[in-house]
Coordinates of C-alpha atoms in Angstrom, one line a residue:
M15 CA -21.5 21.6 -2.3
G16 CA -19.1 22.4 0.5
S17 CA -15.9 20.7 1.5
D18 CA -17.4 17.5 2.8
P19 CA -16.3 14.5 0.7
Q20 CA -18.9 12.8 -1.4
F21 CA -19.1 9.3 -2.9
A22 CA -16.7 8.1 -0.1
K23 CA -18.7 5.2 1.3
Y24 CA -18.4 2.7 -1.6
P25 CA -16.7 0.5 -2.6
N26 CA -15.8 -0.9 0.8
L27 CA -12.1 -1.7 0.5
A28 CA -12.3 -3.8 3.7
L29 CA -14.2 -6.4 1.7
A30 CA -11.3 -6.5 -0.8
Q31 CA -9.0 -7.4 2.1
D32 CA -11.5 -10.1 3.2
I33 CA -11.5 -11.6 -0.3
F34 CA -7.7 -11.6 -0.2
T35 CA -7.7 -13.3 3.3
L36 CA -10.3 -15.8 2.2
A37 CA -7.9 -17.3 -0.4
N38 CA -4.5 -16.4 1.0
P39 CA -2.7 -19.6 2.0
S40 CA -0.7 -17.7 4.6
S41 CA -3.9 -16.6 6.4
P42 CA -4.8 -18.6 9.6
P43 CA -8.0 -20.7 9.2
I44 CA -9.8 -18.6 11.9
S45 CA -9.1 -15.4 9.9
R46 CA -10.4 -17.0 6.7
Q47 CA -13.5 -18.1 8.5
A48 CA -14.1 -14.6 9.8
S49 CA -13.5 -13.1 6.4
L50 CA -15.9 -15.5 4.8
K51 CA -18.7 -14.6 7.3
K52 CA -18.1 -10.9 6.8
L53 CA -18.1 -11.3 3.0
Q54 CA -21.3 -13.3 3.0
D55 CA -23.0 -10.9 5.4
A56 CA -22.0 -7.9 3.3
I57 CA -23.3 -9.5 0.1
S58 CA -26.7 -10.1 1.7
E59 CA -26.9 -6.8 3.5
H60 CA -25.9 -4.6 0.5
K61 CA -27.5 -6.9 -2.1
M62 CA -24.2 -7.3 -4.0
A63 CA -25.4 -9.6 -6.8
P64 CA -22.7 -8.7 -9.3
L65 CA -19.9 -9.2 -6.8
Y66 CA -21.4 -12.5 -5.6
R67 CA -21.4 -13.7 -9.2
H68 CA -17.9 -12.4 -9.8
L69 CA -16.6 -14.4 -6.8
A70 CA -18.8 -17.5 -6.3
H71 CA -20.3 -18.5 -9.7
P72 CA -19.5 -22.2 -10.4
T73 CA -18.0 -21.5 -13.9
E74 CA -17.1 -17.8 -13.9
G75 CA -16.4 -17.0 -10.3
L76 CA -13.0 -16.4 -8.8
V77 CA -13.8 -18.4 -5.6
N78 CA -14.9 -21.9 -6.4
G79 CA -14.0 -23.9 -3.4
S80 CA -16.1 -26.9 -4.5
G81 CA -14.1 -27.1 -7.7
E82 CA -17.1 -27.0 -10.0
G83 CA -16.3 -25.5 -13.4
S84 CA -12.7 -25.0 -12.5
A85 CA -11.5 -27.1 -15.4
S86 CA -12.8 -24.5 -17.8
R87 CA -10.2 -22.1 -16.7
P88 CA -6.4 -22.6 -16.8
T89 CA -4.6 -22.8 -13.5
T90 CA -2.9 -19.6 -12.6
S91 CA 0.6 -19.8 -11.1
S92 CA 0.6 -18.7 -7.4
R93 CA 4.2 -17.3 -7.7
R94 CA 3.0 -13.8 -8.2
M95 CA -0.2 -12.5 -6.6
N96 CA -0.9 -9.0 -7.8
G97 CA -4.2 -8.7 -6.0
A98 CA -7.3 -10.4 -4.8
S99 CA -8.2 -11.9 -8.2
Q100 CA -4.8 -13.4 -8.8
V101 CA -4.6 -14.7 -5.2
L102 CA -8.0 -16.3 -5.6
S103 CA -7.2 -18.0 -8.9
G104 CA -3.7 -18.9 -7.9
S105 CA -4.3 -20.5 -4.5
R106 CA -7.6 -22.3 -4.8
E107 CA -6.0 -25.6 -3.8
A108 CA -4.6 -23.9 -0.6
A109 CA -7.9 -22.3 0.3
S110 CA -9.9 -24.9 2.4
I111 CA -13.0 -22.7 2.9
D112 CA -15.8 -23.0 0.4
F113 CA -17.7 -20.0 -0.9
P114 CA -20.8 -21.8 -2.0
W115 CA -22.9 -20.6 -4.9
N116 CA -26.6 -20.3 -4.2
E117 CA -28.7 -19.7 -7.4
Q118 CA -31.8 -18.7 -5.4
L119 CA -29.8 -16.2 -3.4
Y120 CA -28.3 -14.7 -6.5
E121 CA -31.7 -14.4 -8.2
K122 CA -33.2 -12.8 -5.1
L123 CA -30.3 -10.3 -4.9
K124 CA -30.6 -9.6 -8.6
M125 CA -34.3 -8.9 -8.4
E126 CA -33.8 -6.5 -5.5
N127 CA -31.1 -4.8 -7.5
D128 CA -33.6 -4.4 -10.4
I129 CA -36.2 -2.9 -8.1
E130 CA -33.7 -0.4 -6.6
L131 CA -32.6 0.6 -10.1
E132 CA -36.1 1.3 -11.1
T133 CA -36.4 3.6 -8.2
Y134 CA -33.4 5.5 -9.2
A135 CA -34.6 5.7 -12.8
K136 CA -38.0 7.0 -11.7
E137 CA -36.3 9.5 -9.4
E138 CA -34.1 10.7 -12.2
A139 CA -37.0 11.0 -14.6
D140 CA -39.0 13.0 -12.0
A141 CA -36.1 15.3 -11.4
A142 CA -35.7 15.9 -15.1
E143 CA -39.3 16.9 -15.4
T144 CA -40.0 18.9 -12.2
A145 CA -36.6 19.9 -10.8
G146 CA -33.3 21.2 -12.0
D147 CA -29.9 19.9 -13.0
T148 CA -28.8 19.6 -9.4
E149 CA -31.5 17.1 -8.6
V150 CA -30.8 15.2 -11.8
Q151 CA -27.1 14.9 -10.9
A152 CA -28.0 13.8 -7.4
A153 CA -30.1 11.0 -8.8
K154 CA -27.3 10.0 -11.2
G155 CA -24.9 10.0 -8.3
K156 CA -27.1 7.6 -6.4
R157 CA -27.0 5.2 -9.4
A158 CA -23.2 5.4 -9.5
E159 CA -22.9 4.7 -5.8
F160 CA -25.3 1.8 -6.2
W161 CA -23.1 0.1 -8.8
A162 CA -20.0 0.8 -6.7
R163 CA -21.8 -0.7 -3.7
V164 CA -22.9 -3.9 -5.4
G165 CA -19.5 -4.5 -7.0
D166 CA -20.1 -4.0 -10.7
K167 CA -16.9 -2.4 -11.9
E168 CA -17.7 -1.4 -15.5
K169 CA -21.1 0.0 -14.8
A170 CA -19.8 1.9 -11.7
L171 CA -17.0 3.5 -13.8
S172 CA -19.4 4.5 -16.7
S173 CA -21.9 5.9 -14.2
Y174 CA -19.3 8.0 -12.3
E175 CA -17.9 9.3 -15.7
A176 CA -21.4 10.4 -16.7
V177 CA -21.8 12.3 -13.4
F178 CA -18.3 13.8 -13.8
E179 CA -19.1 15.1 -17.3
K180 CA -22.1 17.0 -16.0
T181 CA -20.5 18.3 -12.8
G182 CA -19.1 21.8 -12.6
V183 CA -18.1 21.9 -9.0
L184 CA -14.3 21.1 -8.6
G185 CA -14.6 19.5 -5.2
T186 CA -17.3 17.1 -6.5
K187 CA -15.2 16.2 -9.5
I188 CA -12.2 15.4 -7.2
D189 CA -14.5 13.2 -5.1
I190 CA -15.7 11.3 -8.1
V191 CA -12.2 10.6 -9.4
L192 CA -11.1 9.4 -5.9
A193 CA -14.1 7.1 -5.9
I194 CA -12.9 5.7 -9.3
V195 CA -9.5 5.3 -7.7
R196 CA -11.0 3.1 -5.0
I197 CA -12.8 1.0 -7.5
G198 CA -9.4 0.4 -9.2
L199 CA -7.9 -0.5 -5.8
F200 CA -10.8 -2.8 -5.1
F201 CA -10.3 -4.8 -8.3
N202 CA -6.5 -4.3 -8.3
D203 CA -6.5 -2.4 -11.6
K204 CA -3.1 -0.6 -11.3
M205 CA -3.4 1.1 -14.7
L206 CA -6.7 2.5 -13.8
V207 CA -5.5 3.7 -10.4
K208 CA -2.4 5.4 -11.9
K209 CA -4.4 7.2 -14.5
Q210 CA -7.0 8.4 -12.1
V211 CA -4.5 9.4 -9.4
D212 CA -2.8 11.6 -12.0
R213 CA -6.2 12.9 -13.0
A214 CA -7.1 13.8 -9.4
K215 CA -3.7 15.4 -8.9
A216 CA -4.3 17.7 -11.9
L217 CA -7.7 18.7 -10.5
V218 CA -6.3 19.4 -7.0
E219 CA -3.6 21.5 -8.5
S220 CA -6.1 23.6 -10.3
G221 CA -7.7 24.7 -7.1
G222 CA -8.6 21.9 -4.8
D223 CA -9.2 22.6 -1.1
W224 CA -6.9 21.7 1.8
D225 CA -8.8 18.6 2.9
R226 CA -8.9 17.0 -0.6
R227 CA -5.2 17.7 -1.1
N228 CA -4.4 15.8 2.1
R229 CA -6.7 13.0 1.1
L230 CA -5.1 12.7 -2.3
K231 CA -1.7 12.5 -0.6
A232 CA -2.8 9.2 1.1
Y233 CA -4.2 7.9 -2.2
Q234 CA -1.0 8.6 -4.0
G235 CA 1.1 7.0 -1.3
L236 CA -0.9 3.8 -1.2
H237 CA -0.8 3.6 -5.0
L238 CA 2.9 4.0 -5.1
L239 CA 3.2 1.3 -2.4
T240 CA 1.4 -1.2 -4.6
T241 CA 3.8 -0.5 -7.4
R242 CA 6.9 -1.0 -5.2
S243 CA 7.8 2.7 -5.3
Y244 CA 8.5 2.8 -1.6
N245 CA 10.9 5.7 -1.9
L246 CA 8.2 7.8 -3.4
A247 CA 5.4 6.5 -1.1
A248 CA 7.3 7.1 2.2
P249 CA 7.2 10.9 2.3
L250 CA 3.5 11.0 1.2
L251 CA 2.4 8.4 3.7
L252 CA 4.4 9.9 6.6
D253 CA 3.1 13.4 5.8
S254 CA -0.5 12.0 5.9
L255 CA -0.2 10.7 9.5
S256 CA -0.9 14.0 11.1
T257 CA -3.7 15.0 8.8
F258 CA -5.2 11.7 7.9
T259 CA -9.0 11.7 7.1
S260 CA -9.2 9.2 4.3
Y261 CA -10.8 6.4 6.4
E262 CA -12.6 5.2 3.3
L263 CA -9.2 4.2 2.0
C264 CA -7.7 2.4 5.0
S265 CA -7.7 2.5 8.7
Y266 CA -5.3 4.7 10.6
S267 CA -3.3 1.8 12.0
S268 CA -2.9 0.4 8.5
L269 CA -1.6 3.8 7.4
V270 CA 1.0 3.7 10.2
V271 CA 2.1 0.2 9.1
Y272 CA 2.5 1.3 5.5
S273 CA 4.3 4.5 6.5
V274 CA 6.7 2.7 8.8
L275 CA 7.5 0.0 6.3
A276 CA 8.0 2.4 3.5
G277 CA 10.2 4.7 5.6
S278 CA 12.2 1.8 7.0
V279 CA 13.2 0.5 3.6
S280 CA 13.8 3.8 1.8
L281 CA 14.8 6.6 4.1
K282 CA 18.4 7.5 5.0
R283 CA 19.3 7.0 8.6
V284 CA 18.9 10.7 9.6
D285 CA 15.5 10.9 8.0
F286 CA 14.6 7.5 9.4
K287 CA 15.1 8.8 12.9
S288 CA 13.3 12.1 12.4
K289 CA 10.4 10.9 10.3
V290 CA 9.8 7.4 11.7
V291 CA 11.6 6.7 15.0
D292 CA 10.8 10.1 16.6
T293 CA 7.5 10.9 14.9
P294 CA 4.8 11.4 17.6
E295 CA 2.1 9.6 15.4
V296 CA 4.3 6.6 15.1
K297 CA 5.3 6.6 18.8
A298 CA 1.6 6.7 19.7
I299 CA 1.2 3.4 18.0
L300 CA 4.5 1.6 18.2
G301 CA 6.0 3.3 21.4
D302 CA 6.1 1.7 24.8
G303 CA 5.9 3.2 28.3
E304 CA 6.7 6.9 28.7
D305 CA 7.3 7.4 25.0
K306 CA 3.8 6.2 24.1
L307 CA 2.2 8.1 26.9
A308 CA 4.0 11.3 25.9
A309 CA 2.9 10.9 22.3
L310 CA -0.7 10.3 23.2
T311 CA -0.8 13.3 25.5
G312 CA 0.9 15.5 23.0
A313 CA 3.9 16.2 25.1
I314 CA 6.4 15.3 22.3
S315 CA 4.4 16.8 19.5
A316 CA 4.8 20.4 20.4
G317 CA 8.3 20.7 18.9
P318 CA 11.3 22.0 20.7
G319 CA 9.2 23.9 23.2
A320 CA 7.9 20.7 24.8
G321 CA 10.2 20.6 27.8
D322 CA 11.0 17.8 30.3
E323 CA 8.8 19.5 32.9
E324 CA 5.7 19.0 30.7
M325 CA 6.6 15.3 30.1
K326 CA 7.0 14.7 33.9
D327 CA 3.6 16.3 34.6
A328 CA 2.0 14.1 32.0
S329 CA 3.6 11.0 33.3
S330 CA 2.8 11.8 36.9
S331 CA -0.8 12.3 36.2
T332 CA -1.1 8.8 35.0
P333 CA 1.8 6.8 36.5
T334 CA 0.7 3.4 35.2
P335 CA -1.0 4.0 31.8
A336 CA -2.9 1.1 30.3
P337 CA -1.7 0.1 26.9
T338 CA -5.2 0.6 25.4
A339 CA -5.8 4.1 26.9
V340 CA -6.5 5.6 23.5
N341 CA -7.7 3.7 20.5
L342 CA -6.1 5.6 17.6
T343 CA -7.9 3.4 15.1
T344 CA -11.2 5.1 15.9
L345 CA -9.9 8.7 15.5
G346 CA -11.9 10.5 12.9
V347 CA -14.4 7.6 12.6
S348 CA -18.0 8.6 13.0
S349 CA -20.1 6.9 15.6
D350 CA -22.1 5.1 12.9
N351 CA -19.0 3.2 11.8
V352 CA -17.7 2.3 15.3
A353 CA -19.0 -1.3 14.8
E354 CA -16.8 -1.6 11.7
V355 CA -13.6 -0.6 13.5
E356 CA -10.8 -3.1 13.0
T357 CA -9.9 -5.7 15.5
H358 CA -6.8 -5.3 17.7
V359 CA -3.5 -5.3 15.9
D360 CA -0.3 -6.4 17.6
F361 CA 2.4 -3.9 16.5
T362 CA 5.1 -5.6 18.6
P363 CA 7.0 -7.0 15.5
L364 CA 6.9 -3.7 13.7
A365 CA 8.0 -1.8 16.8
G366 CA 10.9 -4.3 17.2
L367 CA 11.9 -3.9 13.6
V368 CA 12.2 -0.1 13.9
R369 CA 13.9 -0.1 17.3
S370 CA 16.4 -2.9 16.4
L371 CA 17.3 -1.4 13.1
Y372 CA 18.0 2.0 14.6
V373 CA 20.0 0.9 17.6
G374 CA 22.0 -1.7 15.5
N375 CA 20.8 -4.9 17.3
Y376 CA 21.0 -6.9 14.1
Q377 CA 20.1 -10.3 15.6
A378 CA 16.9 -8.9 17.0
F379 CA 16.4 -7.0 13.7
F380 CA 16.4 -10.3 11.7
L381 CA 14.0 -11.9 14.1
A382 CA 11.7 -8.9 13.9
L383 CA 11.9 -8.9 10.1
A384 CA 10.7 -12.5 10.0
A385 CA 7.9 -11.6 12.4
V386 CA 6.9 -8.6 10.3
E387 CA 6.8 -10.8 7.2
E388 CA 4.6 -13.3 8.9
S389 CA 2.2 -10.8 10.6
F390 CA 2.0 -8.0 8.1
L391 CA 3.6 -8.6 4.7
S392 CA 1.9 -12.0 4.2
Q393 CA -1.5 -10.8 5.5
D394 CA -2.0 -7.5 3.7
R395 CA -3.2 -7.4 0.1
Y396 CA -1.1 -4.3 -0.7
L397 CA 2.1 -5.7 0.8
Y398 CA 1.8 -9.3 -0.2
E399 CA 3.1 -9.0 -3.8
H400 CA 6.3 -7.3 -2.8
R401 CA 7.0 -9.1 0.5
V402 CA 10.1 -11.0 -0.9
W403 CA 11.6 -7.9 -2.3
F404 CA 11.0 -6.0 1.0
V405 CA 12.6 -8.6 3.1
R406 CA 15.6 -8.7 0.8
E407 CA 16.0 -4.9 0.8
M408 CA 15.8 -4.8 4.6
R409 CA 18.5 -7.5 4.9
L410 CA 20.6 -5.4 2.6
R411 CA 20.0 -2.3 4.7
G412 CA 21.1 -4.1 7.8
Y413 CA 24.3 -5.3 6.1
Q414 CA 25.1 -1.9 4.7
Q415 CA 24.5 -0.2 8.1
L416 CA 27.0 -2.5 9.9
L417 CA 29.6 -2.5 7.2
Q418 CA 29.7 1.3 7.0
S419 CA 31.2 1.3 10.5
Y420 CA 34.2 -1.0 9.7
R421 CA 37.0 -1.3 7.2
I422 CA 37.5 -5.0 7.9
V423 CA 35.2 -7.2 9.8
S424 CA 35.3 -10.9 10.6
L425 CA 32.8 -13.0 8.6
K426 CA 32.2 -15.1 11.7
S427 CA 31.6 -12.1 14.0
M428 CA 29.2 -10.5 11.5
A429 CA 27.3 -13.8 11.2
T430 CA 27.0 -13.9 15.0
D431 CA 25.8 -10.3 15.1
F432 CA 22.9 -11.2 12.6
G433 CA 22.2 -14.6 14.2
V434 CA 22.9 -16.6 11.0
S435 CA 25.4 -19.1 9.8
V436 CA 28.6 -18.1 8.1
D437 CA 27.5 -20.0 4.9
F438 CA 24.2 -18.2 4.8
L439 CA 25.9 -14.8 5.2
D440 CA 28.5 -15.6 2.6
R441 CA 25.8 -16.6 0.0
D442 CA 23.6 -13.6 0.9
L443 CA 26.3 -11.1 0.7
A444 CA 27.7 -12.5 -2.5
K445 CA 24.4 -11.7 -4.3
F446 CA 24.4 -8.1 -3.2
I447 CA 28.2 -7.7 -4.0
A448 CA 27.6 -9.2 -7.5
A449 CA 24.8 -6.7 -8.0
D450 CA 27.0 -3.8 -6.9
R451 CA 24.7 -3.1 -3.9
I452 CA 27.5 -3.5 -1.3
P453 CA 31.0 -2.2 -2.0
C454 CA 33.0 -4.9 -0.3
T455 CA 34.9 -8.2 -1.0
I456 CA 34.8 -11.5 0.9
D457 CA 38.0 -13.3 1.7
R458 CA 36.7 -16.7 2.7
V459 CA 40.2 -18.1 3.2
N460 CA 41.0 -15.6 5.9
G461 CA 37.4 -15.3 7.0
I462 CA 37.1 -11.5 6.6
I463 CA 35.0 -9.0 4.7
E464 CA 36.9 -5.9 3.4
T465 CA 34.8 -2.9 2.5
N466 CA 35.8 -0.8 -0.5
R467 CA 34.7 2.7 0.5
P468 CA 34.0 4.8 -2.5
D469 CA 36.2 7.9 -2.8
D470 CA 34.1 10.9 -3.8
K471 CA 36.9 12.5 -5.7
N472 CA 37.7 9.3 -7.6
K473 CA 34.0 8.8 -8.4
Q474 CA 33.8 12.4 -9.7
Y475 CA 36.9 11.8 -11.8
T476 CA 35.4 8.6 -13.2
D477 CA 32.1 10.3 -14.0
V478 CA 33.9 13.1 -15.8
V479 CA 35.9 10.7 -17.9
K480 CA 32.8 8.7 -18.8
Q481 CA 30.8 11.8 -19.7
G482 CA 33.7 13.3 -21.6
D483 CA 34.1 10.2 -23.7
A484 CA 30.3 10.2 -24.5
L485 CA 30.6 13.9 -25.4
I486 CA 33.6 13.3 -27.7
T487 CA 31.8 10.5 -29.4
K488 CA 28.7 12.7 -30.1
L489 CA 30.9 15.5 -31.4
Q490 CA 32.7 13.1 -33.7
K491 CA 29.4 11.9 -35.1
Y492 CA 28.2 15.4 -35.5
G493 CA 31.5 16.4 -37.3
Q494 CA 31.1 13.5 -39.7
A495 CA 27.6 14.5 -40.5
V496 CA 28.6 18.1 -41.2
R497 CA 31.4 17.0 -43.5
L498 CA 29.1 14.8 -45.5
R499 CA 26.6 17.5 -46.0
G500 CA 29.4 19.9 -47.1
S501 CA 30.6 17.4 -49.7
E502 CA 27.1 17.0 -51.0
R503 CA 26.8 20.8 -51.6
G504 CA 30.2 20.8 -53.4

């Protein structure tokens, strides 16, 4: 069936973000209003009766702004929000926007769903009588896409599995599994996503084409991001930047955000510079002035051969570039979907985070980190759950980066560098020191921090002693077992 991806239109993961925004207490009211309208319009346009019931039913729905029927379900703690469903059930009191239940609308949508299903059933029956297996599979595929479109998780999964079992084309099989992955992402079923990502990986390794290999890389990276495996997600997401085509998964600007955040918290400084700070794809989004223009014109993406002369020519041709000269969020998006392109995203906090971390401007780094938490971590359904962990790890990274340069540093001067109080820095560092995350000690009496730089030779000696002790213990147990068996034979 060619290399073009199939079953890539549904489910629409942008709606899952709207559901999250609708109930997220950190979302501005104007964003919740916009998400509510988009969700209601999508339900009416795509006849999403199952999803409408799943969200708005007075006794069974996740969104129940009026409070009807909410007493029948226990209140879920809002401390952890693993996805849309938990955010909705955990923050109902914070959500001030109703998602009203309209029984007549639901019955109308359900009736239209039944009529559409009858059409697919008739098409499948006619194909079975007068056509071949290809046409039958096409009809079954339409039914599976229908269930994915209207938001019925269980029926969509069973329909896709039925199509998968009868499909012999490897590319189509991979597309089906990736569609199942998106269903898992939509309903925040991490176990399903993990299982299906591994399944898709096995299929791709058995002979998948180049495009599907690249698409799977983005799927894997996003899944690892949701499970807090940022160190594993970073290389996959960063590699996807230059070959990204999975617009059914997320927008390109969202991919840049995920890549930069994952790389910032997990990569070593050398890799951070080469794969995040100096990456043309990242500069095209986060850069400013000449760096951004050079990235957009390709002057810095040609490797070492891209000389200063080429950069000067590019800048001279457009001396005052407009910040919106190129909209990278529309790259790869067909003209039919231009209306669905995301609104403008302000990347200033993220750019400030990367720049200040690399140059060592720690006061600006802490301010940018707070802005990133407010603008990105608290507003994205994939980042929300681990936002506290991310902020903590980034603070640790800043501390480690500064302390690596000094043997002894004043507690007051370090607090001034980070723009915090001495008491806050003392308490924050103490947590990391107790967890063996920072090799240093705090002398509060003298007001200094003394780093204990690990000696590689001493560490190797300690490791050998520990491993030797473990080996001797095992040999002693083995010798006792042998002697016992010998005595039994005697």
